[in-house]
Short mmCIF file of C-alpha atoms and ligand atoms in Angstrom, two decimals:
data_model
loop_
_atom_site.label_atom_id
_atom_site.label_comp_id
_atom_site.label_asym_id
_atom_site.label_seq_id
_atom_site.Cartn_x
_atom_site.Cartn_y
_atom_site.Cartn_z
CA MET A 1 29.29 7.41 58.16
CA ARG A 2 26.39 8.38 60.39
CA LEU A 3 23.68 7.08 58.02
CA ALA A 4 25.25 3.89 56.64
CA ASN A 5 22.65 1.34 55.46
CA LYS A 6 19.79 3.86 55.80
CA VAL A 7 17.34 4.81 53.06
CA ALA A 8 16.05 8.40 53.10
CA LEU A 9 13.37 10.08 51.00
CA ILE A 10 13.32 13.89 50.89
CA THR A 11 10.57 15.88 49.16
CA GLY A 12 11.37 19.11 47.32
CA ALA A 13 14.98 17.92 47.06
CA GLY A 14 15.63 18.97 43.47
CA ARG A 15 17.15 22.23 44.70
CA GLY A 16 17.66 24.45 47.74
CA ILE A 17 17.60 23.10 51.28
CA GLY A 18 16.22 19.69 50.30
CA ARG A 19 19.02 19.11 47.82
CA ALA A 20 21.68 20.11 50.37
CA ILE A 21 20.18 17.64 52.85
CA ALA A 22 20.07 14.86 50.24
CA GLU A 23 23.75 15.47 49.45
CA ALA A 24 24.70 15.45 53.13
CA TYR A 25 22.74 12.22 53.71
CA ALA A 26 24.48 10.58 50.75
CA ARG A 27 27.90 11.66 52.07
CA GLU A 28 26.97 9.98 55.38
CA GLY A 29 26.26 6.71 53.57
CA ALA A 30 22.48 6.82 53.04
CA ARG A 31 20.76 5.78 49.82
CA VAL A 32 18.57 8.76 48.96
CA ALA A 33 15.37 9.31 47.00
CA ILE A 34 15.12 12.84 45.63
CA ALA A 35 11.41 13.60 45.23
CA ASP A 36 10.38 16.78 43.45
CA LEU A 37 7.58 18.28 41.40
CA ASP A 38 10.24 19.30 38.91
CA ALA A 39 11.42 15.96 37.50
CA ALA A 40 14.38 17.52 35.67
CA THR A 41 15.91 19.08 38.79
CA ALA A 42 15.31 15.85 40.73
CA GLU A 43 17.18 13.91 38.05
CA GLU A 44 20.01 16.47 38.00
CA ALA A 45 20.38 16.35 41.81
CA ALA A 46 20.36 12.54 41.83
CA ALA A 47 22.93 12.39 39.01
CA ALA A 48 25.25 14.77 40.92
CA ILE A 49 25.12 12.47 43.96
CA ARG A 50 25.82 9.40 41.82
CA ASP A 51 28.74 11.25 40.16
CA ALA A 52 30.17 11.90 43.63
CA GLY A 53 30.01 8.14 44.39
CA GLY A 54 26.71 8.05 46.27
CA GLU A 55 23.47 6.19 45.60
CA ALA A 56 20.46 8.29 44.60
CA LEU A 57 17.12 7.86 42.86
CA ALA A 58 15.06 10.67 41.30
CA VAL A 59 11.32 10.45 41.95
CA ALA A 60 8.89 12.77 40.15
CA MET A 61 6.29 13.62 42.79
CA ASP A 62 3.72 16.31 43.43
CA VAL A 63 3.34 16.07 47.21
CA THR A 64 -0.28 17.25 47.01
CA ASP A 65 -1.24 14.26 44.82
CA GLU A 66 -2.22 11.28 46.99
CA ALA A 67 -1.54 8.65 44.33
CA ALA A 68 1.81 10.20 43.34
CA VAL A 69 3.05 10.21 46.94
CA GLN A 70 2.00 6.60 47.50
CA GLU A 71 3.63 5.54 44.25
CA GLY A 72 6.84 7.51 44.94
CA VAL A 73 7.21 5.98 48.40
CA ALA A 74 6.52 2.47 47.01
CA THR A 75 9.11 2.97 44.24
CA THR A 76 11.68 4.16 46.77
CA ILE A 77 11.12 1.12 49.00
CA ASP A 78 11.28 -1.19 46.01
CA ARG A 79 14.38 0.33 44.35
CA LEU A 80 16.40 1.34 47.44
CA GLY A 81 15.41 -1.53 49.71
CA GLY A 82 13.35 0.14 52.47
CA LEU A 83 12.64 3.50 54.08
CA ASP A 84 14.24 4.64 57.33
CA VAL A 85 14.05 8.43 57.09
CA ALA A 86 11.31 10.49 55.43
CA MET A 87 11.53 14.26 55.29
CA ALA A 88 8.63 16.52 54.28
CA ASN A 89 10.61 19.46 52.95
CA ALA A 90 8.74 20.64 49.82
CA GLY A 91 7.41 24.14 50.33
CA ILE A 92 6.29 27.31 48.64
CA GLN A 93 5.81 30.90 49.76
CA HIS A 94 3.16 33.45 48.88
CA ILE A 95 3.48 37.14 49.74
CA ASP A 96 0.24 39.13 50.17
CA PRO A 97 -1.53 41.08 52.88
CA LEU A 98 -4.48 39.16 54.36
CA ASP A 99 -7.16 41.48 53.00
CA LYS A 100 -5.90 40.94 49.44
CA LEU A 101 -5.12 37.24 49.74
CA GLU A 102 -6.97 35.06 47.22
CA PHE A 103 -8.52 31.91 48.72
CA ALA A 104 -6.80 29.88 45.96
CA ASN A 105 -3.37 31.12 47.09
CA TRP A 106 -4.17 30.35 50.75
CA ARG A 107 -5.20 26.81 49.77
CA LYS A 108 -2.15 26.26 47.55
CA VAL A 109 0.33 27.08 50.31
CA MET A 110 -1.58 25.02 52.89
CA SER A 111 -1.82 22.11 50.49
CA VAL A 112 1.88 21.87 49.58
CA HIS A 113 3.00 22.12 53.22
CA LEU A 114 0.25 20.33 55.15
CA ASP A 115 -1.44 17.94 52.70
CA GLY A 116 2.03 17.12 51.37
CA ALA A 117 3.43 16.39 54.85
CA PHE A 118 0.38 14.30 55.80
CA LEU A 119 0.49 12.19 52.64
CA LEU A 120 4.21 11.50 53.04
CA THR A 121 3.76 10.73 56.74
CA ARG A 122 0.95 8.23 56.16
CA ALA A 123 2.78 6.41 53.36
CA ALA A 124 6.05 6.29 55.34
CA LEU A 125 4.45 5.21 58.63
CA ARG A 126 2.64 2.32 56.94
CA HIS A 127 6.01 0.98 55.82
CA MET A 128 7.92 1.83 59.03
CA TYR A 129 5.26 0.12 61.19
CA ALA A 130 5.05 -2.97 58.97
CA SER A 131 8.83 -3.39 58.66
CA GLY A 132 9.29 -3.57 62.43
CA ARG A 133 12.38 -1.34 62.04
CA GLY A 134 10.73 1.97 62.93
CA GLY A 135 12.32 5.08 61.49
CA SER A 136 12.65 8.83 61.60
CA MET A 137 10.06 11.33 60.35
CA LEU A 138 11.40 14.83 59.76
CA TYR A 139 9.57 18.03 58.85
CA MET A 140 10.90 21.28 57.45
CA GLY A 141 9.34 23.94 59.63
CA SER A 142 10.66 27.47 59.95
CA VAL A 143 11.08 30.23 62.50
CA HIS A 144 7.59 30.87 61.12
CA SER A 145 6.50 27.70 62.99
CA LYS A 146 7.03 29.86 66.11
CA GLU A 147 6.59 33.47 65.05
CA ALA A 148 4.53 35.44 62.56
CA SER A 149 5.57 38.03 59.99
CA PRO A 150 3.32 40.31 57.97
CA LEU A 151 2.35 39.31 54.40
CA LYS A 152 2.96 35.59 55.01
CA ALA A 153 -0.25 34.39 56.67
CA PRO A 154 -0.72 31.08 54.80
CA TYR A 155 2.96 30.16 55.22
CA VAL A 156 2.94 31.04 58.94
CA ALA A 157 -0.28 29.07 59.49
CA ALA A 158 1.04 26.06 57.55
CA LYS A 159 4.40 26.05 59.36
CA HIS A 160 2.65 26.23 62.75
CA GLY A 161 0.48 23.31 61.56
CA LEU A 162 3.57 21.21 60.80
CA LEU A 163 4.66 21.58 64.41
CA GLY A 164 1.37 19.99 65.47
CA LEU A 165 1.67 17.17 62.96
CA CYS A 166 5.24 16.46 64.10
CA ARG A 167 4.10 16.18 67.73
CA ALA A 168 1.14 13.95 66.82
CA VAL A 169 3.47 11.61 64.92
CA ALA A 170 5.83 11.49 67.93
CA LYS A 171 2.93 10.37 70.17
CA GLU A 172 1.57 7.71 67.80
CA GLY A 173 4.87 6.57 66.31
CA ALA A 174 6.71 5.82 69.57
CA ALA A 175 5.12 2.39 70.03
CA HIS A 176 6.46 1.46 66.58
CA GLY A 177 9.97 2.90 67.05
CA VAL A 178 9.23 5.98 64.92
CA ARG A 179 10.72 9.33 66.02
CA SER A 180 9.48 12.65 64.70
CA ASN A 181 11.20 16.02 64.78
CA ILE A 182 10.95 19.36 63.01
CA ILE A 183 13.73 21.67 61.84
CA CYS A 184 12.96 25.39 62.05
CA PRO A 185 15.46 27.45 60.05
CA GLY A 186 15.81 31.21 59.82
CA PHE A 187 16.42 32.75 56.40
CA VAL A 188 18.59 30.69 54.04
CA ARG A 189 19.49 32.16 50.64
CA THR A 190 17.69 29.74 48.33
CA PRO A 191 15.53 30.55 45.26
CA LEU A 192 12.50 30.68 47.61
CA VAL A 193 14.07 33.56 49.56
CA GLU A 194 15.73 35.34 46.61
CA LYS A 195 12.25 35.69 45.08
CA GLN A 196 10.85 37.33 48.22
CA ILE A 197 13.45 40.11 48.46
CA PRO A 198 12.16 42.21 45.51
CA GLU A 199 8.53 41.28 46.34
CA GLN A 200 8.84 42.59 49.90
CA ALA A 201 10.81 45.67 48.76
CA LYS A 202 7.89 46.54 46.49
CA GLU A 203 5.18 45.79 49.04
CA PHE A 204 6.87 47.80 51.85
CA GLY A 205 8.30 50.53 49.55
CA ILE A 206 11.92 50.02 50.72
CA SER A 207 15.17 48.91 49.07
CA GLU A 208 16.22 45.26 48.71
CA ASP A 209 19.16 45.90 51.08
CA GLU A 210 16.71 47.20 53.66
CA VAL A 211 14.58 44.07 53.28
CA ILE A 212 17.64 41.95 54.11
CA ARG A 213 18.99 44.14 56.91
CA ASN A 214 15.83 45.47 58.54
CA ILE A 215 13.39 42.61 57.99
CA MET A 216 15.05 39.27 57.28
CA LEU A 217 18.12 39.49 59.55
CA ARG A 218 16.91 42.17 61.95
CA ASN A 219 16.46 39.92 64.99
CA THR A 220 19.44 37.60 64.48
CA VAL A 221 22.31 37.93 66.96
CA ASP A 222 24.91 38.60 64.25
CA HIS A 223 23.02 39.66 61.07
CA GLU A 224 24.00 36.46 59.31
CA PHE A 225 21.96 34.21 57.03
CA THR A 226 21.59 30.58 58.11
CA THR A 227 23.37 28.40 55.53
CA LEU A 228 22.46 25.23 53.63
CA GLU A 229 25.30 23.51 55.49
CA ASP A 230 23.88 24.55 58.90
CA VAL A 231 20.48 23.05 58.08
CA ALA A 232 21.92 19.91 56.47
CA GLU A 233 24.13 19.22 59.52
CA LEU A 234 21.11 19.41 61.83
CA ALA A 235 19.13 17.16 59.47
CA VAL A 236 21.91 14.54 59.60
CA HIS A 237 22.04 14.73 63.38
CA LEU A 238 18.28 14.26 63.74
CA ALA A 239 18.14 11.42 61.21
CA ALA A 240 21.03 9.59 62.90
CA PHE A 241 19.86 10.01 66.49
CA PRO A 242 19.49 6.47 67.80
CA THR A 243 16.61 6.52 70.31
CA ASN A 244 13.16 7.88 71.10
CA ALA A 245 14.76 10.26 73.62
CA LEU A 246 14.80 12.90 70.90
CA THR A 247 11.26 13.00 69.55
CA GLY A 248 8.49 15.56 69.23
CA GLN A 249 11.11 18.32 69.21
CA SER A 250 11.47 21.47 67.17
CA ILE A 251 15.03 22.70 66.69
CA VAL A 252 15.49 26.31 65.65
CA VAL A 253 18.59 27.02 63.54
CA SER A 254 18.39 30.76 62.93
CA HIS A 255 21.40 32.71 64.34
CA GLY A 256 19.29 33.43 67.40
CA TRP A 257 16.41 35.10 65.53
CA HIS A 258 14.05 32.99 67.63
CA MET A 259 15.14 31.70 71.05
CA GLN A 260 13.02 29.11 72.84
P1 NAD B 301 13.21 26.17 47.07
O1 NAD B 301 12.11 26.95 46.41
O2 NAD B 301 14.61 26.47 46.72
O3 NAD B 301 12.98 24.61 46.87
C1 NAD B 301 11.71 24.04 47.06
C2 NAD B 301 11.61 22.77 46.24
O4 NAD B 301 10.31 22.22 46.50
C3 NAD B 301 11.71 23.01 44.73
O5 NAD B 301 12.63 22.10 44.15
C4 NAD B 301 10.29 22.77 44.23
O6 NAD B 301 10.22 22.22 42.91
C5 NAD B 301 9.77 21.78 45.26
N1 NAD B 301 8.31 21.76 45.33
C6 NAD B 301 7.46 22.82 45.37
N2 NAD B 301 6.18 22.40 45.33
C7 NAD B 301 6.22 21.04 45.30
C8 NAD B 301 5.23 20.02 45.26
N3 NAD B 301 3.93 20.32 45.22
N4 NAD B 301 5.64 18.73 45.23
C9 NAD B 301 6.95 18.42 45.24
N5 NAD B 301 7.93 19.33 45.27
C10 NAD B 301 7.57 20.63 45.30
O7 NAD B 301 12.93 26.36 48.63
P2 NAD B 301 13.87 26.13 49.92
O8 NAD B 301 14.23 27.47 50.43
O9 NAD B 301 14.91 25.12 49.66
O10 NAD B 301 12.76 25.57 50.92
C11 NAD B 301 12.67 24.21 51.28
C12 NAD B 301 11.86 24.12 52.57
O11 NAD B 301 12.52 24.86 53.59
C13 NAD B 301 10.45 24.70 52.45
O12 NAD B 301 9.55 23.92 53.20
C14 NAD B 301 10.61 26.07 53.08
O13 NAD B 301 9.40 26.56 53.59
C15 NAD B 301 11.59 25.75 54.19
N6 NAD B 301 12.31 26.91 54.72
C16 NAD B 301 13.09 27.69 53.92
C17 NAD B 301 13.75 28.77 54.48
C18 NAD B 301 14.62 29.66 53.64
O14 NAD B 301 15.00 30.73 54.16
N7 NAD B 301 14.96 29.31 52.43
C19 NAD B 301 13.63 29.04 55.85
C20 NAD B 301 12.83 28.22 56.63
C21 NAD B 301 12.18 27.14 56.07
#
């Protein structure tokens, strides 16, 4: 049990990568708060963890809403007895070329990723500093924290921004025993990615198979998707790491798509 007696809050954990991480944390002994905009999926994910013998709390939270984030973090601390690990995972994608991109869509993507990560960070740090126990801040970046792709400008900009936030938290948090790291996955087949396949096929005028083969997996070493299990294992490792030796780092889990 690598996370026994720890409390973890994960945003966007009603489905996809966040849910897989919440399940892995619960299997490792953590009490987990599943925060999501979609209250029904958060409740379903929490119930599945409880059915499997774990401890989980569903928290309805729009990460772009300052009051909702503060309240969700406070409820987690109150109901689960603290906060040791906070992961800003909630994210959205928007596919458009830059010259056609509506300002509102740019702002929406930036807001979910960056405002959301900031609001969670501030609420979590206030508790981690005051408790004297420190903690672990984690961010869900992407290979797009390191590289750009066409049609994804707001996502690429936001994911690069998260890298900066992660490093800033590592600098400020160290004195309070807070570590900060960012996970940068390649493509994982979640609803977020399934939606992009037909969108990109249409935009580039190619087949869906070609989107997968020639765009998504083109630069991997073995033409494989990264899996939920791969990302969850790394998230457990980073949450459980015991010292400030591992802080301010970005770890790319992408079948070699990006090598650093
Ligand atoms: P997903 O669409 O399957 O799940 C995202 C979850 O976030 C959903 O449950 C959704 O309700 C929630 N969410 C969206 N907006 C929210 C908001 N404002 N407040 C709270 N919750 C909100 O996506 P996923 O693929 O699991 O992605 C999770 C994270 O991983 C994202 O940050 C994404 O950018 C990142 N990521 C995904 C991939 C991939 O290939 N799937 C690769 C790299 C990084």
